[in-house]
């Protein structure tokens, strides 16, 4: 049976920013003017808590380099450095280390549109191969003996299915780039928030409707900085429906495993809700972010998971 942590992790893995309608007249617009070889460097820190207890906390350096610029958009190379695990269950540390090492070998080739919004993962086939290899290593490290080995073997098809399509891999891989660059390509009015309906892509091909809002918290003209707030709330009925469909898919895959190795009944899924809050500090001269914090909170019945992610600039853009 799918454990509650799997359900919480599923909803928490959805992309951060979706598509939006164009808002009203601008007071300023965040459209970067990238230069080839320009590089931004950040410290990324992430903390996951489940039912109030810390599950994992780590940090790593991230480099975002401009590879190509055309009239249609920009190609960025997203490279993650060696991660430092700050807090984790000792039994989970080896698996966490394997997962965090994945993108050190395969940087992401992130495609932006002409306004600077994240659009696609150009090297999705390479990333998918790396993901499948990483999952295989993870499952092998978990299958340390008898009962655990039987469970891992039974669930292997379901876990591999998470990377079965290039769409699923792109949705999962672009989550952090979308978070960092989420304010790009938007116009901000001086006296009213930018509010819109949006849709988040699901790895399973569906979309999740939500209502989102950016608000201007302050503009420091002398230092060329803008502080923005972010809030997004999903439709609880749609979120619950998506979770139930995903659990049904995973259970169906697990049912094909050898009899007796895992329960095949579809578990009862409680009502699921998702909420996000965030803060952006933007350099209004370049439109590039200086710092971003983001918190996603998922509630499934009596259980909850919170993912807190922050990016802090290690220095300004350099060419």
PDB file of N, CA and C in Angstrom, residues 128-208:
ATOM      1  N   UNK A 128      16.805  11.998 -18.229  1.00  0.00           N
ATOM      2  CA  UNK A 128      15.999  10.818 -17.930  1.00  0.00           C
ATOM      3  C   UNK A 128      16.882   9.586 -17.738  1.00  0.00           C
ATOM      4  N   UNK A 129      17.883   9.416 -18.605  1.00  0.00           N
ATOM      5  CA  UNK A 129      18.793   8.274 -18.441  1.00  0.00           C
ATOM      6  C   UNK A 129      19.500   8.338 -17.092  1.00  0.00           C
ATOM      7  N   UNK A 130      19.924   9.541 -16.711  1.00  0.00           N
ATOM      8  CA  UNK A 130      20.603   9.698 -15.422  1.00  0.00           C
ATOM      9  C   UNK A 130      19.649   9.413 -14.263  1.00  0.00           C
ATOM     10  N   UNK A 131      18.381   9.839 -14.388  1.00  0.00           N
ATOM     11  CA  UNK A 131      17.395   9.596 -13.333  1.00  0.00           C
ATOM     12  C   UNK A 131      17.133   8.106 -13.152  1.00  0.00           C
ATOM     13  N   UNK A 132      16.985   7.389 -14.253  1.00  0.00           N
ATOM     14  CA  UNK A 132      16.734   5.953 -14.168  1.00  0.00           C
ATOM     15  C   UNK A 132      17.915   5.236 -13.516  1.00  0.00           C
ATOM     16  N   UNK A 133      19.129   5.659 -13.860  1.00  0.00           N
ATOM     17  CA  UNK A 133      20.310   5.077 -13.234  1.00  0.00           C
ATOM     18  C   UNK A 133      20.364   5.368 -11.753  1.00  0.00           C
ATOM     19  N   UNK A 134      19.974   6.605 -11.379  1.00  0.00           N
ATOM     20  CA  UNK A 134      19.981   6.989  -9.969  1.00  0.00           C
ATOM     21  C   UNK A 134      18.960   6.185  -9.173  1.00  0.00           C
ATOM     22  N   UNK A 135      17.753   6.003  -9.732  1.00  0.00           N
ATOM     23  CA  UNK A 135      16.722   5.231  -9.035  1.00  0.00           C
ATOM     24  C   UNK A 135      17.173   3.784  -8.850  1.00  0.00           C
ATOM     25  N   UNK A 136      17.808   3.229  -9.866  1.00  0.00           N
ATOM     26  CA  UNK A 136      18.295   1.854  -9.751  1.00  0.00           C
ATOM     27  C   UNK A 136      19.330   1.737  -8.631  1.00  0.00           C
ATOM     28  N   UNK A 137      20.240   2.718  -8.542  1.00  0.00           N
ATOM     29  CA  UNK A 137      21.233   2.712  -7.469  1.00  0.00           C
ATOM     30  C   UNK A 137      20.569   2.871  -6.107  1.00  0.00           C
ATOM     31  N   UNK A 138      19.550   3.736  -6.038  1.00  0.00           N
ATOM     32  CA  UNK A 138      18.843   3.939  -4.783  1.00  0.00           C
ATOM     33  C   UNK A 138      18.166   2.654  -4.304  1.00  0.00           C
ATOM     34  N   UNK A 139      17.456   2.006  -5.228  1.00  0.00           N
ATOM     35  CA  UNK A 139      16.731   0.799  -4.851  1.00  0.00           C
ATOM     36  C   UNK A 139      17.693  -0.321  -4.467  1.00  0.00           C
ATOM     37  N   UNK A 140      18.803  -0.415  -5.170  1.00  0.00           N
ATOM     38  CA  UNK A 140      19.802  -1.434  -4.838  1.00  0.00           C
ATOM     39  C   UNK A 140      20.367  -1.203  -3.447  1.00  0.00           C
ATOM     40  N   UNK A 141      20.609   0.054  -3.095  1.00  0.00           N
ATOM     41  CA  UNK A 141      21.158   0.362  -1.766  1.00  0.00           C
ATOM     42  C   UNK A 141      20.141   0.097  -0.667  1.00  0.00           C
ATOM     43  N   UNK A 142      18.841   0.192  -0.992  1.00  0.00           N
ATOM     44  CA  UNK A 142      17.797  -0.051   0.005  1.00  0.00           C
ATOM     45  C   UNK A 142      17.542  -1.536   0.219  1.00  0.00           C
ATOM     46  N   UNK A 143      17.765  -2.336  -0.815  1.00  0.00           N
ATOM     47  CA  UNK A 143      17.460  -3.767  -0.733  1.00  0.00           C
ATOM     48  C   UNK A 143      18.592  -4.506  -0.027  1.00  0.00           C
ATOM     49  N   UNK A 144      18.703  -4.272   1.260  1.00  0.00           N
ATOM     50  CA  UNK A 144      19.843  -4.823   2.009  1.00  0.00           C
ATOM     51  C   UNK A 144      19.570  -6.206   2.570  1.00  0.00           C
ATOM     52  N   UNK A 145      18.349  -6.677   2.494  1.00  0.00           N
ATOM     53  CA  UNK A 145      18.096  -8.013   3.016  1.00  0.00           C
ATOM     54  C   UNK A 145      16.654  -8.412   2.913  1.00  0.00           C
ATOM     55  N   UNK A 146      16.392  -9.666   3.098  1.00  0.00           N
ATOM     56  CA  UNK A 146      15.136 -10.382   3.066  1.00  0.00           C
ATOM     57  C   UNK A 146      13.883  -9.584   2.792  1.00  0.00           C
ATOM     58  N   UNK A 147      13.192  -9.166   3.886  1.00  0.00           N
ATOM     59  CA  UNK A 147      11.892  -8.524   3.758  1.00  0.00           C
ATOM     60  C   UNK A 147      11.999  -7.211   3.001  1.00  0.00           C
ATOM     61  N   UNK A 148      13.021  -6.408   3.285  1.00  0.00           N
ATOM     62  CA  UNK A 148      13.196  -5.135   2.594  1.00  0.00           C
ATOM     63  C   UNK A 148      13.447  -5.353   1.113  1.00  0.00           C
ATOM     64  N   UNK A 149      14.215  -6.373   0.761  1.00  0.00           N
ATOM     65  CA  UNK A 149      14.490  -6.664  -0.646  1.00  0.00           C
ATOM     66  C   UNK A 149      13.200  -7.014  -1.382  1.00  0.00           C
ATOM     67  N   UNK A 150      12.340  -7.798  -0.745  1.00  0.00           N
ATOM     68  CA  UNK A 150      11.081  -8.176  -1.378  1.00  0.00           C
ATOM     69  C   UNK A 150      10.212  -6.945  -1.625  1.00  0.00           C
ATOM     70  N   UNK A 151      10.181  -6.038  -0.641  1.00  0.00           N
ATOM     71  CA  UNK A 151       9.393  -4.818  -0.797  1.00  0.00           C
ATOM     72  C   UNK A 151       9.934  -3.962  -1.936  1.00  0.00           C
ATOM     73  N   UNK A 152      11.257  -3.771  -1.974  1.00  0.00           N
ATOM     74  CA  UNK A 152      11.879  -2.951  -3.019  1.00  0.00           C
ATOM     75  C   UNK A 152      11.636  -3.559  -4.397  1.00  0.00           C
ATOM     76  N   UNK A 153      11.785  -4.861  -4.517  1.00  0.00           N
ATOM     77  CA  UNK A 153      11.555  -5.507  -5.806  1.00  0.00           C
ATOM     78  C   UNK A 153      10.110  -5.335  -6.256  1.00  0.00           C
ATOM     79  N   UNK A 154       9.189  -5.370  -5.303  1.00  0.00           N
ATOM     80  CA  UNK A 154       7.778  -5.212  -5.642  1.00  0.00           C
ATOM     81  C   UNK A 154       7.461  -3.793  -6.097  1.00  0.00           C
ATOM     82  N   UNK A 155       8.106  -2.811  -5.482  1.00  0.00           N
ATOM     83  CA  UNK A 155       7.805  -1.419  -5.793  1.00  0.00           C
ATOM     84  C   UNK A 155       8.670  -0.844  -6.902  1.00  0.00           C
ATOM     85  N   UNK A 156       9.689  -1.590  -7.336  1.00  0.00           N
ATOM     86  CA  UNK A 156      10.594  -1.071  -8.362  1.00  0.00           C
ATOM     87  C   UNK A 156       9.845  -0.565  -9.602  1.00  0.00           C
ATOM     88  N   UNK A 157       8.862  -1.307 -10.145  1.00  0.00           N
ATOM     89  CA  UNK A 157       8.160  -0.798 -11.341  1.00  0.00           C
ATOM     90  C   UNK A 157       7.464   0.533 -11.093  1.00  0.00           C
ATOM     91  N   UNK A 158       6.864   0.696  -9.911  1.00  0.00           N
ATOM     92  CA  UNK A 158       6.158   1.939  -9.623  1.00  0.00           C
ATOM     93  C   UNK A 158       7.127   3.112  -9.515  1.00  0.00           C
ATOM     94  N   UNK A 159       8.268   2.891  -8.854  1.00  0.00           N
ATOM     95  CA  UNK A 159       9.250   3.976  -8.732  1.00  0.00           C
ATOM     96  C   UNK A 159       9.870   4.309 -10.086  1.00  0.00           C
ATOM     97  N   UNK A 160      10.152   3.297 -10.875  1.00  0.00           N
ATOM     98  CA  UNK A 160      10.691   3.552 -12.204  1.00  0.00           C
ATOM     99  C   UNK A 160       9.680   4.296 -13.081  1.00  0.00           C
ATOM    100  N   UNK A 161       8.390   4.052 -12.834  1.00  0.00           N
ATOM    101  CA  UNK A 161       7.353   4.702 -13.626  1.00  0.00           C
ATOM    102  C   UNK A 161       7.370   6.220 -13.452  1.00  0.00           C
ATOM    103  N   UNK A 162       7.915   6.695 -12.321  1.00  0.00           N
ATOM    104  CA  UNK A 162       7.993   8.140 -12.099  1.00  0.00           C
ATOM    105  C   UNK A 162       8.857   8.823 -13.152  1.00  0.00           C
ATOM    106  N   UNK A 163       9.748   8.057 -13.795  1.00  0.00           N
ATOM    107  CA  UNK A 163      10.621   8.612 -14.834  1.00  0.00           C
ATOM    108  C   UNK A 163      10.361   7.926 -16.173  1.00  0.00           C
ATOM    109  N   UNK A 164       9.142   7.395 -16.335  1.00  0.00           N
ATOM    110  CA  UNK A 164       8.827   6.610 -17.528  1.00  0.00           C
ATOM    111  C   UNK A 164       8.736   7.468 -18.781  1.00  0.00           C
ATOM    112  N   UNK A 165       8.393   8.737 -18.628  1.00  0.00           N
ATOM    113  CA  UNK A 165       8.245   9.611 -19.789  1.00  0.00           C
ATOM    114  C   UNK A 165       9.134  10.835 -19.657  1.00  0.00           C
ATOM    115  N   UNK A 166       9.465  11.428 -20.782  1.00  0.00           N
ATOM    116  CA  UNK A 166      10.267  12.647 -20.764  1.00  0.00           C
ATOM    117  C   UNK A 166       9.484  13.795 -20.135  1.00  0.00           C
ATOM    118  N   UNK A 167       8.165  13.787 -20.296  1.00  0.00           N
ATOM    119  CA  UNK A 167       7.348  14.828 -19.663  1.00  0.00           C
ATOM    120  C   UNK A 167       7.495  14.788 -18.146  1.00  0.00           C
ATOM    121  N   UNK A 168       7.412  13.588 -17.572  1.00  0.00           N
ATOM    122  CA  UNK A 168       7.532  13.451 -16.120  1.00  0.00           C
ATOM    123  C   UNK A 168       8.891  13.928 -15.633  1.00  0.00           C
ATOM    124  N   UNK A 169       9.945  13.590 -16.377  1.00  0.00           N
ATOM    125  CA  UNK A 169      11.296  14.002 -16.004  1.00  0.00           C
ATOM    126  C   UNK A 169      11.443  15.519 -16.090  1.00  0.00           C
ATOM    127  N   UNK A 170      10.880  16.134 -17.138  1.00  0.00           N
ATOM    128  CA  UNK A 170      10.976  17.580 -17.292  1.00  0.00           C
ATOM    129  C   UNK A 170      10.254  18.301 -16.168  1.00  0.00           C
ATOM    130  N   UNK A 171       9.053  17.838 -15.797  1.00  0.00           N
ATOM    131  CA  UNK A 171       8.292  18.460 -14.716  1.00  0.00           C
ATOM    132  C   UNK A 171       9.088  18.426 -13.409  1.00  0.00           C
ATOM    133  N   UNK A 172       9.677  17.266 -13.099  1.00  0.00           N
ATOM    134  CA  UNK A 172      10.443  17.132 -11.852  1.00  0.00           C
ATOM    135  C   UNK A 172      11.729  17.955 -11.880  1.00  0.00           C
ATOM    136  N   UNK A 173      12.418  17.975 -13.020  1.00  0.00           N
ATOM    137  CA  UNK A 173      13.733  18.607 -13.107  1.00  0.00           C
ATOM    138  C   UNK A 173      13.659  20.122 -13.139  1.00  0.00           C
ATOM    139  N   UNK A 174      12.577  20.673 -13.669  1.00  0.00           N
ATOM    140  CA  UNK A 174      12.476  22.124 -13.830  1.00  0.00           C
ATOM    141  C   UNK A 174      11.883  22.822 -12.607  1.00  0.00           C
ATOM    142  N   UNK A 175      11.633  22.064 -11.551  1.00  0.00           N
ATOM    143  CA  UNK A 175      11.013  22.667 -10.378  1.00  0.00           C
ATOM    144  C   UNK A 175      11.867  23.787  -9.795  1.00  0.00           C
ATOM    145  N   UNK A 176      13.158  23.544  -9.560  1.00  0.00           N
ATOM    146  CA  UNK A 176      14.024  24.577  -8.969  1.00  0.00           C
ATOM    147  C   UNK A 176      14.249  25.761  -9.919  1.00  0.00           C
ATOM    148  N   UNK A 177      14.540  25.537 -11.224  1.00  0.00           N
ATOM    149  CA  UNK A 177      14.647  26.693 -12.125  1.00  0.00           C
ATOM    150  C   UNK A 177      13.370  27.539 -12.153  1.00  0.00           C
ATOM    151  N   UNK A 178      12.195  26.890 -12.138  1.00  0.00           N
ATOM    152  CA  UNK A 178      10.947  27.646 -12.124  1.00  0.00           C
ATOM    153  C   UNK A 178      10.800  28.437 -10.836  1.00  0.00           C
ATOM    154  N   UNK A 179      11.263  27.874  -9.750  1.00  0.00           N
ATOM    155  CA  UNK A 179      11.186  28.581  -8.472  1.00  0.00           C
ATOM    156  C   UNK A 179      12.073  29.829  -8.499  1.00  0.00           C
ATOM    157  N   UNK A 180      13.329  29.652  -8.895  1.00  0.00           N
ATOM    158  CA  UNK A 180      14.270  30.779  -8.903  1.00  0.00           C
ATOM    159  C   UNK A 180      13.825  31.885  -9.853  1.00  0.00           C
ATOM    160  N   UNK A 181      13.311  31.519 -11.026  1.00  0.00           N
ATOM    161  CA  UNK A 181      12.985  32.489 -12.079  1.00  0.00           C
ATOM    162  C   UNK A 181      11.488  32.739 -12.182  1.00  0.00           C
ATOM    163  N   UNK A 182      10.744  32.433 -11.125  1.00  0.00           N
ATOM    164  CA  UNK A 182       9.293  32.508 -11.191  1.00  0.00           C
ATOM    165  C   UNK A 182       8.718  33.884 -11.436  1.00  0.00           C
ATOM    166  N   UNK A 183       9.427  34.945 -11.081  1.00  0.00           N
ATOM    167  CA  UNK A 183       8.902  36.295 -11.288  1.00  0.00           C
ATOM    168  C   UNK A 183       9.227  36.846 -12.671  1.00  0.00           C
ATOM    169  N   UNK A 184      10.003  36.124 -13.444  1.00  0.00           N
ATOM    170  CA  UNK A 184      10.434  36.602 -14.760  1.00  0.00           C
ATOM    171  C   UNK A 184       9.258  36.729 -15.728  1.00  0.00           C
ATOM    172  N   UNK A 185       9.376  37.696 -16.637  1.00  0.00           N
ATOM    173  CA  UNK A 185       8.407  37.838 -17.710  1.00  0.00           C
ATOM    174  C   UNK A 185       7.059  38.358 -17.271  1.00  0.00           C
ATOM    175  N   UNK A 186       7.006  39.046 -16.139  1.00  0.00           N
ATOM    176  CA  UNK A 186       5.727  39.538 -15.625  1.00  0.00           C
ATOM    177  C   UNK A 186       5.780  41.051 -15.434  1.00  0.00           C
ATOM    178  N   UNK A 187       4.614  41.669 -15.614  1.00  0.00           N
ATOM    179  CA  UNK A 187       4.483  43.110 -15.407  1.00  0.00           C
ATOM    180  C   UNK A 187       3.855  43.346 -14.044  1.00  0.00           C
ATOM    181  N   UNK A 188       4.372  44.335 -13.343  1.00  0.00           N
ATOM    182  CA  UNK A 188       3.910  44.607 -11.991  1.00  0.00           C
ATOM    183  C   UNK A 188       3.372  46.029 -11.891  1.00  0.00           C
ATOM    184  N   UNK A 189       2.093  46.138 -11.476  1.00  0.00           N
ATOM    185  CA  UNK A 189       1.491  47.448 -11.274  1.00  0.00           C
ATOM    186  C   UNK A 189       1.818  47.999  -9.905  1.00  0.00           C
ATOM    187  N   UNK A 190       1.794  49.313  -9.787  1.00  0.00           N
ATOM    188  CA  UNK A 190       2.239  49.951  -8.552  1.00  0.00           C
ATOM    189  C   UNK A 190       1.235  49.796  -7.418  1.00  0.00           C
ATOM    190  N   UNK A 191      -0.057  49.754  -7.726  1.00  0.00           N
ATOM    191  CA  UNK A 191      -1.064  49.832  -6.670  1.00  0.00           C
ATOM    192  C   UNK A 191      -1.911  48.572  -6.518  1.00  0.00           C
ATOM    193  N   UNK A 192      -1.677  47.551  -7.322  1.00  0.00           N
ATOM    194  CA  UNK A 192      -2.506  46.359  -7.195  1.00  0.00           C
ATOM    195  C   UNK A 192      -1.675  45.109  -7.448  1.00  0.00           C
ATOM    196  N   UNK A 193      -2.023  44.022  -6.802  1.00  0.00           N
ATOM    197  CA  UNK A 193      -1.259  42.787  -7.003  1.00  0.00           C
ATOM    198  C   UNK A 193      -1.518  42.183  -8.374  1.00  0.00           C
ATOM    199  N   UNK A 194      -0.572  41.357  -8.810  1.00  0.00           N
ATOM    200  CA  UNK A 194      -0.739  40.590 -10.034  1.00  0.00           C
ATOM    201  C   UNK A 194      -1.399  39.277  -9.650  1.00  0.00           C
ATOM    202  N   UNK A 195      -2.690  39.159  -9.934  1.00  0.00           N
ATOM    203  CA  UNK A 195      -3.438  37.965  -9.537  1.00  0.00           C
ATOM    204  C   UNK A 195      -3.942  37.253 -10.776  1.00  0.00           C
ATOM    205  N   UNK A 196      -3.881  35.934 -10.783  1.00  0.00           N
ATOM    206  CA  UNK A 196      -4.289  35.191 -11.971  1.00  0.00           C
ATOM    207  C   UNK A 196      -4.596  33.748 -11.611  1.00  0.00           C
ATOM    208  N   UNK A 197      -5.341  33.110 -12.487  1.00  0.00           N
ATOM    209  CA  UNK A 197      -5.552  31.664 -12.395  1.00  0.00           C
ATOM    210  C   UNK A 197      -4.438  30.978 -13.169  1.00  0.00           C
ATOM    211  N   UNK A 198      -3.980  29.862 -12.664  1.00  0.00           N
ATOM    212  CA  UNK A 198      -2.861  29.171 -13.285  1.00  0.00           C
ATOM    213  C   UNK A 198      -3.095  27.666 -13.256  1.00  0.00           C
ATOM    214  N   UNK A 199      -2.255  26.926 -13.941  1.00  0.00           N
ATOM    215  CA  UNK A 199      -2.319  25.471 -13.949  1.00  0.00           C
ATOM    216  C   UNK A 199      -0.908  24.928 -13.762  1.00  0.00           C
ATOM    217  N   UNK A 200      -0.751  23.992 -12.840  1.00  0.00           N
ATOM    218  CA  UNK A 200       0.531  23.341 -12.613  1.00  0.00           C
ATOM    219  C   UNK A 200       0.534  22.004 -13.338  1.00  0.00           C
ATOM    220  N   UNK A 201       1.611  21.754 -14.074  1.00  0.00           N
ATOM    221  CA  UNK A 201       1.736  20.483 -14.776  1.00  0.00           C
ATOM    222  C   UNK A 201       1.998  19.349 -13.790  1.00  0.00           C
ATOM    223  N   UNK A 202       1.357  18.215 -14.008  1.00  0.00           N
ATOM    224  CA  UNK A 202       1.597  17.018 -13.218  1.00  0.00           C
ATOM    225  C   UNK A 202       2.503  16.078 -13.998  1.00  0.00           C
ATOM    226  N   UNK A 203       3.368  15.316 -13.313  1.00  0.00           N
ATOM    227  CA  UNK A 203       4.194  14.331 -14.021  1.00  0.00           C
ATOM    228  C   UNK A 203       3.374  13.287 -14.766  1.00  0.00           C
ATOM    229  N   UNK A 204       2.086  13.142 -14.390  1.00  0.00           N
ATOM    230  CA  UNK A 204       1.236  12.125 -15.005  1.00  0.00           C
ATOM    231  C   UNK A 204       0.458  12.673 -16.196  1.00  0.00           C
ATOM    232  N   UNK A 205       0.737  13.928 -16.586  1.00  0.00           N
ATOM    233  CA  UNK A 205       0.118  14.488 -17.770  1.00  0.00           C
ATOM    234  C   UNK A 205      -1.084  15.366 -17.502  1.00  0.00           C
ATOM    235  N   UNK A 206      -1.595  15.377 -16.270  1.00  0.00           N
ATOM    236  CA  UNK A 206      -2.738  16.214 -15.922  1.00  0.00           C
ATOM    237  C   UNK A 206      -2.248  17.599 -15.500  1.00  0.00           C
ATOM    238  N   UNK A 207      -3.187  18.485 -15.237  1.00  0.00           N
ATOM    239  CA  UNK A 207      -2.849  19.801 -14.705  1.00  0.00           C
ATOM    240  C   UNK A 207      -3.663  20.052 -13.449  1.00  0.00           C
ATOM    241  N   UNK A 208      -3.107  20.877 -12.580  1.00  0.00           N
ATOM    242  CA  UNK A 208      -3.759  21.195 -11.315  1.00  0.00           C
ATOM    243  C   UNK A 208      -4.105  22.687 -11.304  1.00  0.00           C
TER     244      UNK A 208
END
